[in-house]
Coordinates of C-alpha atoms in Angstrom, one line a residue:
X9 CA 145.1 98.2 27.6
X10 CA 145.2 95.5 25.5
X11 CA 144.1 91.8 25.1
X12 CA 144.8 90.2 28.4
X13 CA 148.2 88.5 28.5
X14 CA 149.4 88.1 32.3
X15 CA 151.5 85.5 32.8
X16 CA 150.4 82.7 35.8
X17 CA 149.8 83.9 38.9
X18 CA 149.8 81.3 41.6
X19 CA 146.8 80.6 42.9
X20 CA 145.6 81.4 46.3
X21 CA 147.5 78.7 48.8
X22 CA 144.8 75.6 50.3
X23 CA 144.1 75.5 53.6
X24 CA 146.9 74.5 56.1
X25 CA 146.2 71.4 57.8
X26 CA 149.0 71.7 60.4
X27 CA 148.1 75.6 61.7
X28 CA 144.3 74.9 61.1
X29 CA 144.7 78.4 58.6
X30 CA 141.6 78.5 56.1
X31 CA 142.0 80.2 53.0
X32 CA 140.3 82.9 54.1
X33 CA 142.3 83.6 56.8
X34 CA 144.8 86.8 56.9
X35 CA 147.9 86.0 54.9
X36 CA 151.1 84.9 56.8
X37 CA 154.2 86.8 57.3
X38 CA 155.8 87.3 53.7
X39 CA 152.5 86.1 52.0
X40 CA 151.4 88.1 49.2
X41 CA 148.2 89.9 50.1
X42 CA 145.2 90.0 47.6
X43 CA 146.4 93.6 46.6
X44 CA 149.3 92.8 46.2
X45 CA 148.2 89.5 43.8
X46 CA 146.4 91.7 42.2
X47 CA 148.9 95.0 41.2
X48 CA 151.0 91.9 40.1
X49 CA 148.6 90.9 37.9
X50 CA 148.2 93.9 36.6
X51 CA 151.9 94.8 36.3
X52 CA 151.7 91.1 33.9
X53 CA 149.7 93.7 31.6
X54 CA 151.9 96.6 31.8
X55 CA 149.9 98.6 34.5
X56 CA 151.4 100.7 37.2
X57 CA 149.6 102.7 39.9
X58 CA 152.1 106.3 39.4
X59 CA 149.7 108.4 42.5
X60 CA 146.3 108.3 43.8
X61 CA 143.6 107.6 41.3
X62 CA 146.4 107.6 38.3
X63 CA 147.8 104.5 36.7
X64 CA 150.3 104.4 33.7
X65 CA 149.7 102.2 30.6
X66 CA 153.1 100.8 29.2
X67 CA 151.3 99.3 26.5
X68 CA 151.5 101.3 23.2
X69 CA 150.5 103.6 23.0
X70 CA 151.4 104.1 26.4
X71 CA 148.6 106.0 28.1
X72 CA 147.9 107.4 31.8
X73 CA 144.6 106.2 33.0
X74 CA 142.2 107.0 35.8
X75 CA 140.8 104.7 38.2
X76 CA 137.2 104.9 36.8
X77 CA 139.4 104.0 33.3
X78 CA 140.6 101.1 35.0
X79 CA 138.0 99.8 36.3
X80 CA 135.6 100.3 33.2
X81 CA 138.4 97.8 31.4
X82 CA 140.9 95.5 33.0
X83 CA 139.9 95.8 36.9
X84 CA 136.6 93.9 35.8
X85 CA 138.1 91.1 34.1
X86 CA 139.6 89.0 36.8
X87 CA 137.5 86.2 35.9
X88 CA 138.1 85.5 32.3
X89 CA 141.9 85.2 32.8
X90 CA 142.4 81.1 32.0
X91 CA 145.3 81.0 33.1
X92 CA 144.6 81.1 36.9
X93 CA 142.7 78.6 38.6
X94 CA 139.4 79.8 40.3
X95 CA 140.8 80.4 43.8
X96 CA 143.7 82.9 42.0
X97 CA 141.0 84.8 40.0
X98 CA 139.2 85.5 43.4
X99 CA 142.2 86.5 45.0
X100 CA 143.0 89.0 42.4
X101 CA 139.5 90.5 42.1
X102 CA 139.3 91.1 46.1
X103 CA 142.5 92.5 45.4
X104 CA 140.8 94.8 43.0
X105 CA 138.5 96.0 45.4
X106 CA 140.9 96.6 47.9
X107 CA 142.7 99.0 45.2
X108 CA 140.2 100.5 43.2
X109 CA 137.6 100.7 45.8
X110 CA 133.7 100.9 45.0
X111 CA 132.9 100.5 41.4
X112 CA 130.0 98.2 40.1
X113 CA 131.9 96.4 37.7
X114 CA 134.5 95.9 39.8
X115 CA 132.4 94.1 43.0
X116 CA 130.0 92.6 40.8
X117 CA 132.1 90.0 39.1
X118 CA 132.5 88.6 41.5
X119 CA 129.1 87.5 42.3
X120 CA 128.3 87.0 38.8
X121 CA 131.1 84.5 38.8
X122 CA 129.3 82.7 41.9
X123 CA 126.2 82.3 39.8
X124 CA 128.0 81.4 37.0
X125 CA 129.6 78.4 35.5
X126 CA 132.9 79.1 37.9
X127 CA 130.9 79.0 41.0
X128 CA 129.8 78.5 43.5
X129 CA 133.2 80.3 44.7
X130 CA 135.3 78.5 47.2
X131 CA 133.1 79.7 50.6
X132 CA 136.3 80.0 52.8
X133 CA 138.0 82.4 50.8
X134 CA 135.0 84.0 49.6
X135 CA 133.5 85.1 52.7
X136 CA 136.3 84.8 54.8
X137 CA 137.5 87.5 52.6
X138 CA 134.5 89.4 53.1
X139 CA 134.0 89.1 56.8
X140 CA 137.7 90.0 57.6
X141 CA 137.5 93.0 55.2
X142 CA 134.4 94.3 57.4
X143 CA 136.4 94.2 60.4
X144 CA 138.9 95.8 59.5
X145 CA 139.3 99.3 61.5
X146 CA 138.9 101.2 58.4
X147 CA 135.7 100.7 56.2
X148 CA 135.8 99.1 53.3
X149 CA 133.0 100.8 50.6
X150 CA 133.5 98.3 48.3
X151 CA 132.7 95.3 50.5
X152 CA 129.7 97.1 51.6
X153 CA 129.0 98.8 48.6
X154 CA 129.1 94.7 47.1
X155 CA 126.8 93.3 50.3
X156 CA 124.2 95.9 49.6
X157 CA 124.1 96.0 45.4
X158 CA 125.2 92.6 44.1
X159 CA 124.4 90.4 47.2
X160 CA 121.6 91.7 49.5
X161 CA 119.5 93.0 46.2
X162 CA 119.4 89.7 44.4
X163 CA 116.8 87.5 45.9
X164 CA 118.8 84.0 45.3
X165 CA 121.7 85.6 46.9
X166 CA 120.6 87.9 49.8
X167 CA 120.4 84.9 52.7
X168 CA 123.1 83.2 51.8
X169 CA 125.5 86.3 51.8
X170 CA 123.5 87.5 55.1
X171 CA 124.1 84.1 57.0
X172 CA 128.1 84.2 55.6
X173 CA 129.0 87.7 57.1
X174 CA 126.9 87.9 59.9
X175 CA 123.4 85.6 60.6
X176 CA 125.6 82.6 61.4
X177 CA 127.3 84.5 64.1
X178 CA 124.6 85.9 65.6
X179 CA 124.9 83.9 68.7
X180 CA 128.4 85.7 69.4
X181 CA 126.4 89.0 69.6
X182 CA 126.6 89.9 73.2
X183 CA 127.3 92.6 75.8
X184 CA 131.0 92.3 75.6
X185 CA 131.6 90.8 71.9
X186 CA 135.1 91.4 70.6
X187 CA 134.8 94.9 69.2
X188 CA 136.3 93.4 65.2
X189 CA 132.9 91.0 65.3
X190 CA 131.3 94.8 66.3
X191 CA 132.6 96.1 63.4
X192 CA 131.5 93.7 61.1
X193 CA 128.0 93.5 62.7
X194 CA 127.5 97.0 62.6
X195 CA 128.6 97.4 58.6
X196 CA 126.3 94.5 57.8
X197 CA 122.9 95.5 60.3
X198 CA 123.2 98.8 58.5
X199 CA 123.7 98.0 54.7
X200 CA 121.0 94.6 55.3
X201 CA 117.6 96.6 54.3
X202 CA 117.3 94.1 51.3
X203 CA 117.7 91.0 53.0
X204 CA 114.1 89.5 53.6
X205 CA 112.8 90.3 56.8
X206 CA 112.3 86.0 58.0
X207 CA 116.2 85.5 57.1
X208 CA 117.1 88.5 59.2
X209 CA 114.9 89.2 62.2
X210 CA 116.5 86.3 64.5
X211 CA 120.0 88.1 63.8
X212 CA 118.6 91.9 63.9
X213 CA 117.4 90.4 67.9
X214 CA 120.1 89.2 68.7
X215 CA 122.0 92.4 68.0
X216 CA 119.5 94.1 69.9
X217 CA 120.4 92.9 72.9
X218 CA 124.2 94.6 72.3
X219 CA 123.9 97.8 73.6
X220 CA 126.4 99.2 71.9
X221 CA 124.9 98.0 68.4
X222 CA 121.1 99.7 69.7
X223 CA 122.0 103.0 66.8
X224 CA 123.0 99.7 63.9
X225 CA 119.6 97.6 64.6
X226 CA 118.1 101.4 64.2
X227 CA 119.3 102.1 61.1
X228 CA 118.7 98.7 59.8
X229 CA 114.8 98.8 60.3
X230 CA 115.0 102.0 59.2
X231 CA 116.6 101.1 55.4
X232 CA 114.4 98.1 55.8
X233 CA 111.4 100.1 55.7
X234 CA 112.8 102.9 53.4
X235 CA 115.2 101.0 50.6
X236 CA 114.0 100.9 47.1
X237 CA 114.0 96.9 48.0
X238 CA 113.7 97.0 51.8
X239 CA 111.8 94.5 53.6
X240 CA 110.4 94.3 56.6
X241 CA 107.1 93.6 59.0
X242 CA 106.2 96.6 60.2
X243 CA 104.6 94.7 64.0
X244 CA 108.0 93.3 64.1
X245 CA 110.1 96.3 63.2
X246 CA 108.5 98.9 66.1
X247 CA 108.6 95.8 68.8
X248 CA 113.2 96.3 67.8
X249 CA 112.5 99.7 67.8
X250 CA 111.0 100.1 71.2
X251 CA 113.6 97.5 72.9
X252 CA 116.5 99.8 71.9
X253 CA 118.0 102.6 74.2
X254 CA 118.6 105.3 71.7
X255 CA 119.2 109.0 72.7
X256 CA 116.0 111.1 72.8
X257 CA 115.5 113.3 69.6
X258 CA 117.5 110.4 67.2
X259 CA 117.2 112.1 64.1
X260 CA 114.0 110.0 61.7
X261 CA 113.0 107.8 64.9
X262 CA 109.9 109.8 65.4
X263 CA 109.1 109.3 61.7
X264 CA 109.7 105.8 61.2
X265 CA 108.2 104.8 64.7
X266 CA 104.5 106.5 62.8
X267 CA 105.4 105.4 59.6
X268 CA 105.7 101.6 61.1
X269 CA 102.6 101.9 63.2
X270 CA 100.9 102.2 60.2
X271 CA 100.8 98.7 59.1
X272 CA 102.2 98.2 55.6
X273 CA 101.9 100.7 52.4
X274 CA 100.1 99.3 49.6
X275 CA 101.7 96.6 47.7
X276 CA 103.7 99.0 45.0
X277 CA 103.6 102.0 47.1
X278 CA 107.5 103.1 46.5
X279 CA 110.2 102.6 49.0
X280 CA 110.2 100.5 51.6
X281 CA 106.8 98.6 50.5
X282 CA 107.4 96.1 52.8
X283 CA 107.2 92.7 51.3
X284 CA 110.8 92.5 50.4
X285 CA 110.3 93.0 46.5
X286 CA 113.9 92.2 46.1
X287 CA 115.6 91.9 42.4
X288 CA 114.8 88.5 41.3
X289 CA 116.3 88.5 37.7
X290 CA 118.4 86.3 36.3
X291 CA 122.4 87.5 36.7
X292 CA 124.0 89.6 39.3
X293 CA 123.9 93.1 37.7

């Protein structure tokens, strides 16, 4: 790979006043798709995928590369091409994901690039993107994979990308919900240990009273209490715990029902300290 030298690629389209279409919304008939924006723009720099995990460098010297190759070079530099406005770079780095899957370099540019001078990101087709990814029937690791790492783990981060995929929906979360908004709400609740436990206790409530998300509000008190940057109130946490209908002999209940009767560790006591010691650093790595 060398220097990048893709030619334009348009950016993503606005919004479309007449159909009321955001620009996160699912492309139209005979719209490229973010994968497909983005193999183009990878094509612009001689890169072809030839099978699964394999990709063929016309470049000389011409050189077949792995996916891990790709994305330790090109498949992390969707930001720095000039040559597309901001809206295109986006485009092509969800495209990215959608291709190469989970890879750190890969999902965090993008959230470096919020924090950055490009951002903040155009919201629509940021989290649009995101919150139609997660409802897809298939899971997406690198969307979650990016909610946990880059978005939930960064304090100045966490409760605005909580509220964008699921907190400002919470009042959707009913007995009956569309089963995509069950999707999404499940992949968040169970990936949202980070998030401080005030931004997401209203939401983690609401979801209780879904039936058929009782197992996600489960597992997301239980990473609360056990990630390396969980938070959550341990009073709080066993009141969820005891509202939920979960089958008798749910594998780590038992544990974390004691564990959370406890009270909080001490401050620095390992996982799942309680406080919410989430990564407060400058940049999104």
């Amino acid at each position: 790979m060398t220097e990048h030298r893709t030619p334009p690629v348009d950016g993503v389209r606005p919004a479309h006043p007449a159909s009321g279409r955001a620009d996160g919304d699912p492309p139209l008939p005979g719209e490229l798709p973010d994968s497909g924006r983005a193999r183009r723009w990878l094509a612009g720099d001689g890169i072809t995928q030839t099978g699964p995990g394999t990709w063929y460098d016309a470049e000389p010297p011409a050189q077949v590369l792995t996916t891990q190759d790709l994305c330790n070079g090109l498949g992390s530099m969707a930001f720095t091409d000039e040559r597309l406005d901001v809206a295109g770079r986006l485009r092509v780095a969800l495209g990215l994901m959608d291709l190469l899957g989970w890879h750190p370099l890969v999902t965090d540019q993008i959230h470096t690039a919020h924090l950055g001078p490009q951002g903040p990101l155009p919201p629509d087709l940021l989290w649009g993107g995101y919150r139609r990814r997660l409802e897809a029937v298939p899971e997406h690791e690198a969307i979650t994979c990016s909610l946990w790492f880059d978005w939930f783990e960064y304090a100045p981060t966490a409760a605005e990308a909580f509220a964008e995929v699921l907190g400002n929906d919470r009042a959707r979360l009913l007995p009956g919900a569309p089963e995509p908004l069950l999707r999404r709400a499940r992949r968040v609740l169970e990936h949202s240990g980070p998030v401080p436990w005030a931004t997401k206790i209203d939401t983690y409530r609401a979801a209780a009273r879904v039936p058929a998300l009782h197992h996600a509000v489960f597992r997301a008190v239980l990473r609360s209490h056990h990630d390396t940057y969980g938070s959550v109130d341990p009073a709080d946490g066993l009141a969820l715990l005891t509202s939920l209908e979960l089958p008798p002999g749910t594998e780590r209940l038992a544990a974390l029902r004691t564990a959370l009767a406890a009270g909080p560790p001490p401050r620095g006591a390992g996982a799942g300290a309680g406080g919410g010691a989430v990564r407060d650093g400058a940049g999104g790595a």
